[in-house]
Short mmCIF file of C-alpha atoms in Angstrom, two decimals:
data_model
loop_
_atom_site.label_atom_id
_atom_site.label_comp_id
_atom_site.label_asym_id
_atom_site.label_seq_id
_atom_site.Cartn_x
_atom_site.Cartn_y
_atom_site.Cartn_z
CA UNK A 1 67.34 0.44 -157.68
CA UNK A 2 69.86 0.28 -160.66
CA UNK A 3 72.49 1.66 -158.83
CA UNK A 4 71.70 -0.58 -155.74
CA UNK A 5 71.95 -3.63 -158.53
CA UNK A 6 74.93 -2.46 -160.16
CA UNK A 7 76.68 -1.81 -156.62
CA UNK A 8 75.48 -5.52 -156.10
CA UNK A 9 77.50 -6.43 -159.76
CA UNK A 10 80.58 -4.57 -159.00
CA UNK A 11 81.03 -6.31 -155.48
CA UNK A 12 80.15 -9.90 -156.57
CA UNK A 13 83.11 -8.99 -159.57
CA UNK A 14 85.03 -7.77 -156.53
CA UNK A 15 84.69 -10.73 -154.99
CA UNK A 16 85.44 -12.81 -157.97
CA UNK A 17 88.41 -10.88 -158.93
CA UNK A 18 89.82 -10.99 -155.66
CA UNK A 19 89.93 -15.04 -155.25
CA UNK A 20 90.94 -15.32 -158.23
CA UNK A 21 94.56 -13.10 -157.09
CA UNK A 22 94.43 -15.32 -153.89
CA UNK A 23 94.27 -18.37 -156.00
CA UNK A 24 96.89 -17.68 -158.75
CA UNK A 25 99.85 -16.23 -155.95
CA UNK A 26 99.37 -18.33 -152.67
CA UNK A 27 97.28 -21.50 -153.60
CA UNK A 28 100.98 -23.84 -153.22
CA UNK A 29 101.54 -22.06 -150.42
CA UNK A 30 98.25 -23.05 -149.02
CA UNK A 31 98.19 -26.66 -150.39
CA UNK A 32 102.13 -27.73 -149.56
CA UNK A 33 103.69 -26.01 -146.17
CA UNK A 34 107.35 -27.85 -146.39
CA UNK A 35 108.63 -25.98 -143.87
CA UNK A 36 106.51 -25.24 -140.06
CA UNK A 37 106.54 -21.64 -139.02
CA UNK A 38 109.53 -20.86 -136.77
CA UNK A 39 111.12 -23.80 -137.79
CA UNK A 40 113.86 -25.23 -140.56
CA UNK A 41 112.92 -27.64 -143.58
CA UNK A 42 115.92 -30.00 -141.96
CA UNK A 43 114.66 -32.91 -140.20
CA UNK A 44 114.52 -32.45 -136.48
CA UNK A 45 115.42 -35.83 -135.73
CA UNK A 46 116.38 -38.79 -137.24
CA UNK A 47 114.41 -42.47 -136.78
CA UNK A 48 118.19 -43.33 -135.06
CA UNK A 49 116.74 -40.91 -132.07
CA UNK A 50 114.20 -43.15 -131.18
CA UNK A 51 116.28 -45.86 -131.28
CA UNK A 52 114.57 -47.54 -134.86
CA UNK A 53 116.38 -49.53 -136.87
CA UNK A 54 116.10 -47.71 -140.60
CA UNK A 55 117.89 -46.95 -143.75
CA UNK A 56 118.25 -43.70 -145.61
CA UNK A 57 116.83 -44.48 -149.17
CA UNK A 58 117.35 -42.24 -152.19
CA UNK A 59 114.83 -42.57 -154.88
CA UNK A 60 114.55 -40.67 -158.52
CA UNK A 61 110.95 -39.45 -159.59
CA UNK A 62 109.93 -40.20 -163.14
CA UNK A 63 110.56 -36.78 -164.07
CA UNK A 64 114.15 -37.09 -162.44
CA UNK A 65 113.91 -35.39 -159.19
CA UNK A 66 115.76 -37.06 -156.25
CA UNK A 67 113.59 -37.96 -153.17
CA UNK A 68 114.72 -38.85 -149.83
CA UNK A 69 113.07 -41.72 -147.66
CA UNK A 70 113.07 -43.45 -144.24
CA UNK A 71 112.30 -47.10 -144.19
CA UNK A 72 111.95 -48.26 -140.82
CA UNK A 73 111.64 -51.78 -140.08
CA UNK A 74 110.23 -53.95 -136.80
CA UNK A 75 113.35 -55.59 -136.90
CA UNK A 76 115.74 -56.88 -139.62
CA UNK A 77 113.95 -59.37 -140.93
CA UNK A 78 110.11 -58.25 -140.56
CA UNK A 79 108.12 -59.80 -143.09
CA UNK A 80 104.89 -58.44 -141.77
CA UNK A 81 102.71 -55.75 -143.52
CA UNK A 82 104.89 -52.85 -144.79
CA UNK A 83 102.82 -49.40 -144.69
CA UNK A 84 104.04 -46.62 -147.28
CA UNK A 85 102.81 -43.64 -144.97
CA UNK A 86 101.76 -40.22 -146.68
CA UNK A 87 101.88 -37.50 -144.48
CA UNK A 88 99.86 -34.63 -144.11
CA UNK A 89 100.80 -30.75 -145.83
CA UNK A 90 102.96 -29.04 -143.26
CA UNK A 91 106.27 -30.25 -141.61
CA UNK A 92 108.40 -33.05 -142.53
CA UNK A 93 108.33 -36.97 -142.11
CA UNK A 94 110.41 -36.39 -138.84
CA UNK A 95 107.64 -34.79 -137.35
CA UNK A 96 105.70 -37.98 -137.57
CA UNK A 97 108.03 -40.34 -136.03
CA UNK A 98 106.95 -40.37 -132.60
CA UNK A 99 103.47 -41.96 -134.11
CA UNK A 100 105.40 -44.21 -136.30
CA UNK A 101 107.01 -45.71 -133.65
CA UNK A 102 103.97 -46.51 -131.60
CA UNK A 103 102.43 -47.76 -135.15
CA UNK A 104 105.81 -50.31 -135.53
CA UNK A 105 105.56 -51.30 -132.00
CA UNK A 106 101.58 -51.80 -132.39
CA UNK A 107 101.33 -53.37 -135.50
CA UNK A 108 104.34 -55.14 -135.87
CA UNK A 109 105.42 -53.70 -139.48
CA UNK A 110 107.94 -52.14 -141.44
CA UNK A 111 107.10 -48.61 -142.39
CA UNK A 112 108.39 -46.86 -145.34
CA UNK A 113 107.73 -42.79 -145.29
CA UNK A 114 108.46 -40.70 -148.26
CA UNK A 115 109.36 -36.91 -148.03
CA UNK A 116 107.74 -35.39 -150.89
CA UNK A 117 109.80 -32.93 -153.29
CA UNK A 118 110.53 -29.95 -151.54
CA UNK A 119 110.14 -31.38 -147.85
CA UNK A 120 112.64 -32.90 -146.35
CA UNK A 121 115.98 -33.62 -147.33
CA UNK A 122 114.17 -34.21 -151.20
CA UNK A 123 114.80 -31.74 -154.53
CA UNK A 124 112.25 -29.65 -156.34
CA UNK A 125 109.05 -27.85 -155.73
CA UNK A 126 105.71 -29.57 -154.58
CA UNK A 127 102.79 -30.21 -157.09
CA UNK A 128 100.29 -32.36 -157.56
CA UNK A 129 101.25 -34.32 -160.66
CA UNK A 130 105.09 -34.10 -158.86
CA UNK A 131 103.61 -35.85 -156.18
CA UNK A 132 102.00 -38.15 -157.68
CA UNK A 133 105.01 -39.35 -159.01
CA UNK A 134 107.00 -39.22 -156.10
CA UNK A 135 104.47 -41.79 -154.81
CA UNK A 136 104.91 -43.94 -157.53
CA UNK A 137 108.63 -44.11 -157.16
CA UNK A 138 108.05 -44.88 -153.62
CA UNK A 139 106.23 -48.09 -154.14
CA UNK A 140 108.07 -49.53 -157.24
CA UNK A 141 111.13 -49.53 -154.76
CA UNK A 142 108.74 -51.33 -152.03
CA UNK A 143 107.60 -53.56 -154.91
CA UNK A 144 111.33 -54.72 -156.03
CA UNK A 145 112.56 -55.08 -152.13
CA UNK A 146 113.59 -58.72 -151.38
CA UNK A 147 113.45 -58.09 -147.61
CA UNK A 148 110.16 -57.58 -147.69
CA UNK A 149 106.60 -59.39 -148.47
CA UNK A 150 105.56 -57.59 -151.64
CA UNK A 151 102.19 -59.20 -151.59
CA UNK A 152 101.41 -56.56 -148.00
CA UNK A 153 102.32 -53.31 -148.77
CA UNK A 154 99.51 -51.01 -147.32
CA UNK A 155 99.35 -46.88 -148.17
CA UNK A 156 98.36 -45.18 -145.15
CA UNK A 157 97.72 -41.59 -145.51
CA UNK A 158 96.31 -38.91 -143.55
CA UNK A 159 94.82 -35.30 -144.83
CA UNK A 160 96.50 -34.39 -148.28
CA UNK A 161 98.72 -37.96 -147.72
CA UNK A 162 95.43 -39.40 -148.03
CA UNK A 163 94.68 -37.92 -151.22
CA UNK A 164 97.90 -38.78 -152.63
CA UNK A 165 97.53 -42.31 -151.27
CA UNK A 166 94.15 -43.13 -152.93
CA UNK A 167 95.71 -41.83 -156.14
CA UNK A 168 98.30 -44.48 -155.87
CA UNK A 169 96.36 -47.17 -155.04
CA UNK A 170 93.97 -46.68 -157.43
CA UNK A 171 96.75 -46.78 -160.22
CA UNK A 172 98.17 -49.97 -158.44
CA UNK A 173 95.83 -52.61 -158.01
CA UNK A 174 98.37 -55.03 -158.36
CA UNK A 175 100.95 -53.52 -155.96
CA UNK A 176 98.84 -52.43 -152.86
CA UNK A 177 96.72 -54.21 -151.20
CA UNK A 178 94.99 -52.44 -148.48
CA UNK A 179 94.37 -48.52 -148.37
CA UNK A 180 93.84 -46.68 -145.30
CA UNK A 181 92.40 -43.25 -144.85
CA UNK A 182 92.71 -40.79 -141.85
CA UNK A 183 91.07 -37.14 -141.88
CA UNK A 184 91.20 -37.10 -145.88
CA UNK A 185 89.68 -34.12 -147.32
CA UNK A 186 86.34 -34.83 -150.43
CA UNK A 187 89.17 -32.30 -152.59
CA UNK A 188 90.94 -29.36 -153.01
CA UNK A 189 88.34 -27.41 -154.54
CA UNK A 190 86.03 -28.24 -151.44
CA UNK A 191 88.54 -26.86 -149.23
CA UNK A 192 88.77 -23.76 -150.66
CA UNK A 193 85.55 -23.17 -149.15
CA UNK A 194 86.60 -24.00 -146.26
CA UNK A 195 89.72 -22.15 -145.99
CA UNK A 196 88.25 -18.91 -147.81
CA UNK A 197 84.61 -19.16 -146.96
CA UNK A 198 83.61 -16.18 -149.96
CA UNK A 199 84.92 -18.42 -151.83
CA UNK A 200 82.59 -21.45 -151.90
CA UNK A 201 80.18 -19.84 -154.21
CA UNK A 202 82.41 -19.90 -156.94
CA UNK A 203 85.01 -22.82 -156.06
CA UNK A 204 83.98 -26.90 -155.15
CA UNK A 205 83.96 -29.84 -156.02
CA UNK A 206 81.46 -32.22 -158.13
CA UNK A 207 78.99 -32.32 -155.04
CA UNK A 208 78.95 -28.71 -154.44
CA UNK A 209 76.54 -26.35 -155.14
CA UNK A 210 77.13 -22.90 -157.39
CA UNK A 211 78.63 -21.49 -160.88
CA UNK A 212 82.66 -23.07 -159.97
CA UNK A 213 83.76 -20.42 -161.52
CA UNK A 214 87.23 -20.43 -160.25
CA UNK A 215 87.65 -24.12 -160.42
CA UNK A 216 90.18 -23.76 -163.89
CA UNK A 217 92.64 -21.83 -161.27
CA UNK A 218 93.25 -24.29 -159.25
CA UNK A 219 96.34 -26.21 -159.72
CA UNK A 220 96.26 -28.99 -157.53
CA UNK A 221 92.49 -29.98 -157.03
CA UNK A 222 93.10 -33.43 -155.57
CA UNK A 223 89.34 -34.61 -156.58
CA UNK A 224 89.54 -37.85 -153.77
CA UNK A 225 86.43 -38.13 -153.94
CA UNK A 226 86.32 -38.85 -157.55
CA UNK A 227 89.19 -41.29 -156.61
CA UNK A 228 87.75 -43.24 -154.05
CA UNK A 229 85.29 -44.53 -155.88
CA UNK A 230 87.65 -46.88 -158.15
CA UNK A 231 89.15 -47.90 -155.72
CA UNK A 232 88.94 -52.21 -155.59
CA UNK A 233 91.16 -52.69 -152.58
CA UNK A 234 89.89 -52.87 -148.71
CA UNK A 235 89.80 -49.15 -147.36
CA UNK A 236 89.66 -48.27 -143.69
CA UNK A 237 88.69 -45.03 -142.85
CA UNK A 238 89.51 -43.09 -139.66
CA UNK A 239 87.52 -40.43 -138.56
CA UNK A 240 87.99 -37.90 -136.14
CA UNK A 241 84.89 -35.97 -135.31
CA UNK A 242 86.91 -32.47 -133.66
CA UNK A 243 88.94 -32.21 -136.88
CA UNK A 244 89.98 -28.49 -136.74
CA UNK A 245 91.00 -28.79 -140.29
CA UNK A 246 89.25 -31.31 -142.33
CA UNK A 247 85.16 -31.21 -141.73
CA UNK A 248 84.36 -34.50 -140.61
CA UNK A 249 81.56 -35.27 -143.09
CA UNK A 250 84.31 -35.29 -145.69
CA UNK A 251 85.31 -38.63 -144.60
CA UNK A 252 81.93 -39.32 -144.77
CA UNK A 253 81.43 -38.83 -148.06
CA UNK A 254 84.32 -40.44 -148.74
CA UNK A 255 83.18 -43.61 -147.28
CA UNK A 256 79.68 -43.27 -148.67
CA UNK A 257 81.04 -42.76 -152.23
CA UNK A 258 83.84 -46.13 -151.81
CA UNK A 259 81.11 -48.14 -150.52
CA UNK A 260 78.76 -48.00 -153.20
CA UNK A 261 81.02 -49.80 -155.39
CA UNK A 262 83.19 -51.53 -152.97
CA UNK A 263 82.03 -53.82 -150.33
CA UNK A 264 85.44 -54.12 -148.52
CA UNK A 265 85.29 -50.65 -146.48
CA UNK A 266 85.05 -49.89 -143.32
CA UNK A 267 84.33 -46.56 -141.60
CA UNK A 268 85.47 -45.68 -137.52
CA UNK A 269 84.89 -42.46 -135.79
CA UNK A 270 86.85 -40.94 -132.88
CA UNK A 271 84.81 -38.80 -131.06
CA UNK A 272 87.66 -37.07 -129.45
CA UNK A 273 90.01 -36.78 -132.78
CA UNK A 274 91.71 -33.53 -134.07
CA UNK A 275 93.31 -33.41 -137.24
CA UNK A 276 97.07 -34.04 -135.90
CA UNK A 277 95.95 -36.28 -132.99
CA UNK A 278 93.08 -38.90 -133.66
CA UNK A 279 96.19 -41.52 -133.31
CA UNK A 280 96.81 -40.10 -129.84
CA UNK A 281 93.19 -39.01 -128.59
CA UNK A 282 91.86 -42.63 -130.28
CA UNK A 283 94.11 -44.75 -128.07
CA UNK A 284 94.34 -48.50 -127.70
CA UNK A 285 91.04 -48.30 -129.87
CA UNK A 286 92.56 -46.49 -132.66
CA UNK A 287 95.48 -48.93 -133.07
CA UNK A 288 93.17 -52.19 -132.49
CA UNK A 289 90.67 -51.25 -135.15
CA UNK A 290 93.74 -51.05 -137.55
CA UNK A 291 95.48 -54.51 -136.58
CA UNK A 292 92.02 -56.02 -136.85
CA UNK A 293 91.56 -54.86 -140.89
CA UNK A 294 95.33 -55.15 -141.62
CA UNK A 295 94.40 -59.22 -140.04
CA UNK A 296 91.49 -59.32 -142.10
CA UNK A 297 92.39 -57.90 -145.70
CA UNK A 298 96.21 -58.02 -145.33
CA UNK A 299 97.04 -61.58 -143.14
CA UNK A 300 99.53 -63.73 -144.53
CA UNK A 301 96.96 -66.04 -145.87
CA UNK A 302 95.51 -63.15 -147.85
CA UNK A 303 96.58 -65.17 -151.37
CA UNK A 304 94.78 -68.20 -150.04
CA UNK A 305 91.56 -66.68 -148.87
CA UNK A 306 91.40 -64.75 -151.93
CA UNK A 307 91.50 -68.24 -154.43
CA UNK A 308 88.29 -68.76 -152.25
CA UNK A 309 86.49 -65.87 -153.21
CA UNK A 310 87.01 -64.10 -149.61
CA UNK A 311 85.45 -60.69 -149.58
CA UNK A 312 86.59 -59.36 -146.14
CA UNK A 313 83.55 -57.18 -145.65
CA UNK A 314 83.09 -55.55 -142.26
CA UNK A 315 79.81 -52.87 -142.34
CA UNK A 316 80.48 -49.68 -140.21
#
């Protein structure tokens, strides 16, 4: 029985021991993919292939690192909602342009979409607090634009660009006025779980269950779900139920944890959605439930309804 116990011991500190190697050499690598398997970290194409009418913009972090952007715009003079997009962890902004040309043509906005340091044509080496302030370099440039209406600028992010886009918005309540959320993981830690199954008994989150004992390893947690919750702004989430990648009752939680405190969320499932494809799979009802809450929260009247003490609220 002792040695049946102690075998028990030396397995669980296998275990342990083992993560914990996983965690300390590959964690980045399974957090920020820059460049796809097979493929280069140059862009593939350029907005100027689908015939969108853009400029390159060069932006410098707070910490000095030089970021590349596309903004793309309806046409010259939009002055419709501008959406800072936040992609997802693998590949580069040029893989999303085919959807950000249906969402221009759809919606009728500009679209501004940030390569994050080390994606893309931008310097240095993803992390989170990097990030983070790659974001906020991104809209302080949106917010000093005179081509633009200042008083719409919407983060859109999907999967780890969700994470870095509730970040943002929660630090800008004056800046951005709408936040939407597409397959958006609860946090890092919660993913770990998910990713490395042994692992969930001794990595999570603040709803998870077990001794966390790995948590201090992990260098880019992105705790959304901590997040959401201060969030003041409208937030639209988009769910789709076959996510591959993301559980579905992340978003969930998400939503349940906003909407306690903030009665300006809204939650959609796609019962057909994959991680990568709920904008395709979703359809015309995908893009109308977004025009809908950009009209509601983010219409040009938006300064006039709020003076009135409009709260927008639309239940799930």
């Amino acid at each position: 029985m002792v040695s049946y116990v102690s075998a028990l011991l030396y397995g669980m500190g296998g275990i342990v021991m083992a993560g914990m190697a996983l965690l300390v050499a590959f964690q980045e690598k399974l957090v920020y993919v820059p460049v796809l398997p097979g493929l280069t970290k140059s862009y593939p194409i350029t907005p100027a292939r689908l015939r969108l009418i853009y400029e390159d913009v060069w932006l410098r972090s707070s910490d000095g690192i030089r970021l590349h952007a596309w903004f793309i715009k309806f046409f010259p003079d939009c002055r419709g909602p501008t959406i800072l997009f936040f992609q997802e962890n693998a590949g580069n902004i040029a893989h999303r342009l085919e959807m950000v040309r249906i969402m221009i043509q759809r919606l009728h906005c500009n679209v501004f979409m940030l390569s994050y340091r080390g994606y893309g044509a931008s310097d240095g080496y993803p992390s989170q607090q990097g990030i983070i302030n790659d974001a906020q370099a991104a809209l302080d440039h949106l917010s000093q634009r005179t081509d633009i209406d200042t008083s719409r600028i919407v983060v859109f992010g999907r999967s780890l660009g969700g994470a870095v886009g509730a970040v943002l918005t929660k630090n800008n309540p004056d800046k951005v006025s709408a936040l939407i959320l597409e397959n958006t993981f609860t946090s890092i830690l919660d993913m770990a779980g998910v990713l490395l199954p042994f692992l969930k008994w001794f990595i999570g989150g603040s709803s998870s269950k077990g001794p966390k004992l790995l948590n201090f390893l992990v260098r880019s947690p992105w705790s959304t779900i901590d997040v959401v919750g201060e969030i003041k702004q409208p937030i639209l989430f988009l769910s789709g139920l076959q996510d591959e990648m993301v559980p579905p009752p992340h978003m969930q939680m998400l939503y349940a944890k906003a909407a306690a405190r903030n009665n300006q969320c809204k939650f959609v499932e796609f019962p057909t959605g994959m991680h990568m494809d709920t904008w395709l799979s979703g359809g015309d009802h995908y893009w109308r439930t977004i025009q809908q809450f950009l009209d509601q929260h983010v219409s040009e009247k938006k300064e006039t309804e709020s003076s009135s003490n409009y709260t927008g609220f639309e239940g799930r």
